[in-house]
Coordinates of C-alpha atoms and ligand atoms in Angstrom, one line a residue:
M1487 CA 14.6 -1.4 -19.4
Q1488 CA 17.4 -3.1 -17.6
T1489 CA 16.9 -5.6 -14.8
V1490 CA 19.3 -5.9 -11.8
A1491 CA 19.4 -8.3 -8.8
T1492 CA 22.2 -6.9 -6.6
V1493 CA 22.7 -3.7 -4.7
A1494 CA 26.0 -3.2 -6.5
A1495 CA 24.5 -3.4 -10.0
L1496 CA 21.5 -1.2 -8.9
R1497 CA 23.9 1.5 -7.6
E1498 CA 25.9 1.6 -10.9
H1499 CA 22.7 2.5 -12.8
V1500 CA 21.4 4.9 -10.3
V1501 CA 24.8 6.7 -9.8
A1502 CA 25.1 7.0 -13.6
A1503 CA 21.6 8.5 -13.9
R1504 CA 22.3 10.9 -11.1
R1505 CA 25.6 11.9 -12.7
D1506 CA 23.6 12.9 -15.8
G1507 CA 21.5 15.2 -13.6
R1508 CA 18.5 13.0 -13.5
R1509 CA 16.1 12.8 -10.5
I1510 CA 15.4 9.2 -9.3
G1511 CA 11.8 8.1 -8.9
F1512 CA 11.0 4.8 -7.1
V1513 CA 8.0 2.5 -7.0
P1514 CA 8.3 -0.5 -4.6
T1515 CA 5.9 -3.4 -5.3
M1516 CA 5.4 -7.1 -4.6
G1517 CA 4.8 -7.9 -8.2
N1518 CA 1.9 -9.5 -10.0
L1519 CA 1.4 -6.0 -11.4
H1520 CA -1.9 -4.6 -12.5
A1521 CA -3.2 -1.2 -13.7
G1522 CA -3.0 0.2 -10.2
H1523 CA 0.8 -0.4 -10.0
H1524 CA 1.2 0.9 -13.6
S1525 CA -0.5 4.2 -12.5
L1526 CA 2.2 4.6 -9.9
I1527 CA 4.9 4.2 -12.5
E1528 CA 3.3 6.8 -14.6
R1529 CA 3.2 9.1 -11.6
A1530 CA 6.8 8.5 -10.9
R1531 CA 7.6 9.3 -14.5
A1532 CA 5.8 12.6 -14.1
N1533 CA 7.8 13.5 -11.0
S1534 CA 11.3 12.3 -11.9
D1535 CA 13.6 11.5 -14.8
F1536 CA 14.7 7.9 -14.1
V1537 CA 12.2 5.4 -12.7
V1538 CA 13.2 2.4 -10.7
A1539 CA 10.6 -0.2 -9.7
S1540 CA 11.3 -3.1 -7.3
V1541 CA 9.5 -6.4 -7.2
F1542 CA 10.1 -8.3 -3.9
V1543 CA 7.6 -10.4 -2.0
N1544 CA 8.8 -9.5 1.5
P1545 CA 8.5 -12.4 3.9
T1546 CA 8.7 -10.3 7.1
Q1547 CA 5.4 -8.5 6.4
F1548 CA 3.4 -11.7 6.2
G1549 CA 2.1 -13.4 9.4
P1550 CA 2.7 -17.1 9.9
N1551 CA -0.8 -18.0 8.6
E1552 CA -1.0 -15.6 5.8
D1553 CA -0.6 -16.0 2.0
F1554 CA 3.2 -15.6 1.6
D1555 CA 3.7 -19.0 -0.2
R1556 CA 0.7 -18.7 -2.5
Y1557 CA 1.1 -14.9 -3.2
P1558 CA 1.0 -14.7 -7.0
R1559 CA 4.4 -14.4 -8.6
T1560 CA 4.5 -13.4 -12.3
P1561 CA 8.0 -12.1 -13.0
A1562 CA 8.0 -12.3 -16.9
A1563 CA 4.6 -10.4 -17.2
D1564 CA 5.7 -7.9 -14.6
A1565 CA 9.0 -7.1 -16.5
E1566 CA 7.1 -6.8 -19.8
G1567 CA 4.5 -4.4 -18.3
L1568 CA 7.1 -2.3 -16.6
A1569 CA 9.1 -1.9 -19.8
R1570 CA 6.0 -1.0 -21.7
G1571 CA 5.0 1.5 -19.0
G1572 CA 8.3 3.4 -19.3
C1573 CA 10.1 2.1 -16.2
D1574 CA 13.9 2.5 -16.6
L1575 CA 15.2 -0.1 -14.2
L1576 CA 13.7 -3.1 -12.5
Y1577 CA 15.3 -4.1 -9.2
L1578 CA 14.6 -7.8 -8.5
P1579 CA 16.5 -8.7 -5.3
D1580 CA 16.3 -12.1 -3.7
V1581 CA 15.8 -12.7 0.1
A1582 CA 19.6 -12.8 0.7
A1583 CA 20.1 -9.4 -1.0
M1584 CA 17.4 -7.8 1.2
Y1585 CA 18.3 -9.8 4.4
P1586 CA 22.1 -10.3 4.3
F1587 CA 22.0 -11.4 8.0
G1588 CA 18.9 -13.6 7.5
V1589 CA 15.3 -12.9 8.2
A1590 CA 15.7 -13.8 11.9
G1591 CA 18.9 -11.7 12.2
T1592 CA 17.7 -8.6 10.5
M1593 CA 17.5 -5.2 12.3
R1594 CA 13.9 -4.1 12.5
I1595 CA 12.1 -0.7 12.5
E1596 CA 9.1 -0.8 14.8
V1597 CA 6.1 1.5 14.2
P1598 CA 4.6 2.3 17.5
Q1599 CA 1.1 3.8 17.8
L1600 CA 0.3 4.3 14.1
G1601 CA 1.4 0.7 13.4
D1602 CA -0.5 -0.8 16.3
V1603 CA -4.0 0.0 15.2
L1604 CA -6.4 -1.4 12.5
E1605 CA -4.2 -3.5 10.2
G1606 CA -1.4 -3.5 12.8
A1607 CA -3.7 -4.9 15.5
I1608 CA -5.0 -7.7 13.2
R1609 CA -1.6 -8.4 11.6
P1610 CA 1.0 -8.0 14.5
G1611 CA 4.4 -7.2 13.1
H1612 CA 3.1 -6.3 9.7
F1613 CA 4.1 -2.7 9.7
A1614 CA 7.5 -3.4 11.2
G1615 CA 8.0 -5.7 8.2
V1616 CA 6.9 -3.0 5.8
A1617 CA 8.9 -0.2 7.4
T1618 CA 12.0 -2.4 7.6
I1619 CA 11.9 -3.5 3.9
V1620 CA 11.0 0.0 2.7
A1621 CA 13.9 1.5 4.7
K1622 CA 16.3 -1.1 3.1
L1623 CA 14.9 -0.4 -0.4
F1624 CA 15.3 3.4 0.1
N1625 CA 18.9 2.9 1.1
H1626 CA 19.6 0.6 -1.8
V1627 CA 17.9 2.8 -4.4
Q1628 CA 18.4 6.3 -2.8
P1629 CA 15.5 7.9 -4.7
D1630 CA 14.5 11.5 -4.7
V1631 CA 10.8 10.7 -4.9
A1632 CA 8.9 7.5 -4.1
V1633 CA 5.3 6.7 -5.0
F1634 CA 2.9 4.7 -2.9
G1635 CA -0.8 3.8 -3.3
R1636 CA -3.5 5.2 -1.0
K1637 CA -5.2 1.9 -1.5
D1638 CA -3.0 0.8 1.4
Y1639 CA -3.9 3.9 3.4
Q1640 CA -2.3 3.0 6.7
Q1641 CA 0.8 1.8 4.9
W1642 CA 1.0 5.1 3.2
L1643 CA 0.8 6.9 6.5
V1644 CA 3.5 4.6 8.0
I1645 CA 5.8 5.4 5.1
R1646 CA 5.3 9.1 5.6
R1647 CA 6.0 8.7 9.3
L1648 CA 9.1 6.6 8.5
V1649 CA 10.6 9.3 6.2
A1650 CA 9.7 12.1 8.7
D1651 CA 11.0 10.3 11.8
L1652 CA 14.2 8.8 10.4
G1653 CA 15.0 11.8 8.1
F1654 CA 15.1 10.2 4.7
P1655 CA 15.5 12.9 2.1
I1656 CA 12.7 11.5 0.0
R1657 CA 9.5 13.0 -1.2
I1658 CA 6.6 10.6 -0.8
I1659 CA 3.7 10.8 -3.2
G1660 CA 0.4 9.2 -2.4
A1661 CA -1.4 8.0 -5.6
P1662 CA -5.2 7.5 -5.8
T1663 CA -6.7 4.0 -5.9
L1664 CA -7.5 2.4 -9.3
R1665 CA -10.8 0.5 -9.3
E1666 CA -12.7 -2.0 -11.3
P1667 CA -15.9 -0.7 -12.9
D1668 CA -18.0 -2.0 -9.9
G1669 CA -15.7 0.0 -7.5
L1670 CA -13.6 -2.9 -6.3
A1671 CA -10.1 -1.7 -5.6
M1672 CA -7.6 -3.4 -7.9
S1673 CA -5.5 -5.8 -6.0
S1674 CA -3.3 -8.9 -6.6
R1675 CA -5.5 -10.7 -4.1
N1676 CA -8.7 -10.2 -6.2
Q1677 CA -7.8 -13.2 -8.2
Y1678 CA -8.3 -15.5 -5.2
L1679 CA -12.0 -14.7 -5.4
D1680 CA -14.3 -17.2 -7.2
A1681 CA -16.9 -15.8 -9.7
E1682 CA -19.7 -15.6 -7.1
Q1683 CA -17.5 -13.8 -4.6
R1684 CA -16.1 -11.5 -7.3
A1685 CA -19.7 -10.5 -8.2
R1686 CA -20.3 -9.4 -4.5
A1687 CA -16.9 -7.8 -3.9
G1688 CA -18.0 -4.3 -5.1
T1689 CA -20.0 -4.1 -1.8
I1690 CA -16.9 -3.0 0.0
H1691 CA -16.6 0.2 -2.1
A1692 CA -20.4 0.7 -2.0
T1693 CA -20.3 0.5 1.8
L1694 CA -17.5 3.0 2.0
A1695 CA -19.5 5.4 -0.3
S1696 CA -22.5 5.0 2.0
M1697 CA -20.4 5.8 5.1
R1698 CA -19.1 8.9 3.3
D1699 CA -22.6 10.0 2.4
A1700 CA -23.9 9.5 5.9
V1701 CA -21.0 11.5 7.4
L1702 CA -21.6 14.4 5.0
G1703 CA -25.3 14.1 5.5
G1704 CA -24.6 15.1 9.1
D1705 CA -27.5 13.4 10.9
L1706 CA -26.1 10.1 12.3
P1707 CA -23.4 9.9 14.9
L1708 CA -20.1 8.4 13.6
A1709 CA -20.5 5.3 15.8
A1710 CA -23.9 4.6 14.3
I1711 CA -22.5 4.9 10.8
E1712 CA -19.7 2.5 11.6
R1713 CA -22.2 0.0 13.1
Q1714 CA -24.5 0.1 10.1
A1715 CA -21.5 -0.4 7.7
F1716 CA -20.3 -3.4 9.8
E1717 CA -23.8 -5.0 9.8
H1718 CA -24.3 -4.3 6.1
L1719 CA -21.1 -6.2 5.3
T1720 CA -22.1 -9.0 7.5
H1721 CA -25.5 -9.4 5.9
A1722 CA -23.8 -9.4 2.5
G1723 CA -21.8 -12.4 3.5
F1724 CA -18.5 -10.8 4.5
A1725 CA -16.6 -11.3 7.7
P1726 CA -15.5 -7.8 8.5
D1727 CA -12.5 -7.1 10.7
Y1728 CA -13.4 -3.4 10.9
A1729 CA -15.5 -0.7 9.2
V1730 CA -14.5 2.5 10.9
L1731 CA -14.2 6.3 10.5
R1732 CA -10.8 7.8 11.6
Q1733 CA -8.9 11.0 11.3
A1734 CA -7.2 11.1 8.0
E1735 CA -3.8 12.3 9.3
D1736 CA -3.2 9.8 12.1
L1737 CA -6.1 7.2 12.2
A1738 CA -7.1 8.4 15.7
E1739 CA -10.7 8.3 16.7
P1740 CA -12.2 11.6 15.4
L1741 CA -12.5 14.4 17.8
S1742 CA -16.1 15.0 18.8
G1743 CA -18.1 16.8 16.1
R1744 CA -15.4 16.5 13.5
R1745 CA -16.7 15.5 10.0
D1746 CA -13.9 16.7 7.7
R1747 CA -10.6 15.2 6.7
L1748 CA -11.8 11.7 7.8
V1749 CA -11.1 8.4 6.2
A1750 CA -13.5 5.4 6.1
L1751 CA -11.6 2.2 6.2
I1752 CA -12.8 -1.4 5.7
A1753 CA -11.1 -4.7 6.0
A1754 CA -13.3 -7.8 5.4
R1755 CA -12.9 -11.4 4.5
L1756 CA -14.9 -12.9 1.7
G1757 CA -14.3 -16.7 2.0
S1758 CA -10.6 -17.0 2.7
T1759 CA -9.7 -13.8 0.8
R1760 CA -9.0 -10.7 2.9
L1761 CA -9.7 -7.4 1.2
I1762 CA -9.0 -3.8 2.4
D1763 CA -10.1 -0.5 1.0
N1764 CA -10.7 3.1 2.1
L1765 CA -12.3 6.4 1.1
A1766 CA -11.3 9.9 2.0
I1767 CA -14.1 12.1 3.3
G1768 CA -14.3 15.9 3.5
G1769 CA -10.9 16.5 2.0
A1770 CA -7.6 14.7 1.8
I1771 CA -4.7 15.4 4.1
D1772 CA -2.5 16.9 1.4
G1773 CA -2.8 18.1 -2.2
E1774 CA -1.2 15.1 -3.9
V1775 CA -4.3 13.4 -5.1
Ligands
AMP2612 P1 1.8 -4.3 -3.6 O1 2.4 -4.9 -4.7 O2 0.4 -4.8 -3.3 O3 2.6 -4.3 -2.3 O4 1.5 -2.7 -3.9 C1 2.6 -1.9 -4.4 C2 2.1 -0.5 -4.4 O5 1.0 -0.4 -5.3 C3 1.6 0.0 -3.0 O6 2.1 1.3 -2.9 C4 0.1 -0.1 -3.2 O7 -0.5 0.8 -2.3 C5 -0.1 0.2 -4.6 N1 -1.4 -0.2 -5.1 C6 -1.9 -1.5 -4.9 N2 -3.1 -1.5 -5.5 C7 -3.4 -0.3 -6.0 C8 -4.5 0.3 -6.6 N3 -5.6 -0.4 -6.9 N4 -4.4 1.6 -7.0 C9 -3.3 2.3 -6.8 N5 -2.2 1.8 -6.1 C10 -2.3 0.5 -5.7

C-alpha cells in the first residue's frame, strides 16, 4: 500500500489504475480504524479493483464544543491495518490540502431538510461539513464506487442525496453496522467510556431492538414506542437526545399506519460521550445490506 498526501500524487496513482482498466473504490474515514471500518474496505474490494481509503479528521463537521481536538488520532496503526486489509492507496491530506482557501473561506454545500433534522438539529452545520468534505474527496479521488456505513444512518442518506442532487457518477454502497458482542455499535468514540459506562452501553442496541419488536408487534402506537424507549434510556442513566421511529428513505415522520421500511434511531449521552445507533425495521430501503 502506498500513502499520498497531495491531490497531485493521489491523481497519479488513480489515473494509472484507471489506465489499467481498474474500477476505483473509495472509503472515506476519520481514522482510528476499527473492525467496522475494515469491513468497509472489504466491501470496497468486493466491488472494485483498486481501493483508496482516506483518513482526515474534518474540522468543519465538528461544532465549537465538540471533540475535534481530542478525537483519537492513530495514523501508524491505521496505515498498518489498511495495508493488512488489502487497501491499495491511503490518502492522508492535511487541512491545507482539503481547504486551500482556508476553513473560513471554503465553499460549502448545504443540506436543507434532510440535514436539518435529528443529528442536524442537534449539531447545526454538521451535515454541511460532511457534504462539503465528501464532495471535495470525491473530486480528488474520482471513484466509481464509495462505501459508507449505515451506522451513521442519516449521514448515509445525506451522501446518497449529495450524489443524486449534484450528479456525481458514483455508486454509493451502504454497509451494515459492525457491533460488539453486547450489541454496542463499534465506534472510535467508545473508547471515551469508562468501564462502568461501557458495561451499560449495550442498552442502546437493546432499546432499538425493543422498539423494532414493538413496531412489528403492532399493538402500540409509534409515539408510545418512542416515549417508552426515551424513558427506558433515561432510567438506565443515559441522557437521550432522541429515540424515534422515522421513514427509512427520508427520515420523515411515518405516515399514519405505516409499519414497514422504518428506521429506529437513538442518540444519547453517557457521561460526556455521545453515542448514536439505529436499526432498520420491516425491510431496508435498498438491497445493499
Ligand atoms: P468515521 O471514521 O467514524 O467517520 O467513519 C468512517 C466510515 O465508517 C463511515 O462511513 C461510518 O459510517 C463507518 N462506520 C463507523 N462505524 C462503523 C461500524 N460500527 N460498522 C460499519 N461501519 C462503520
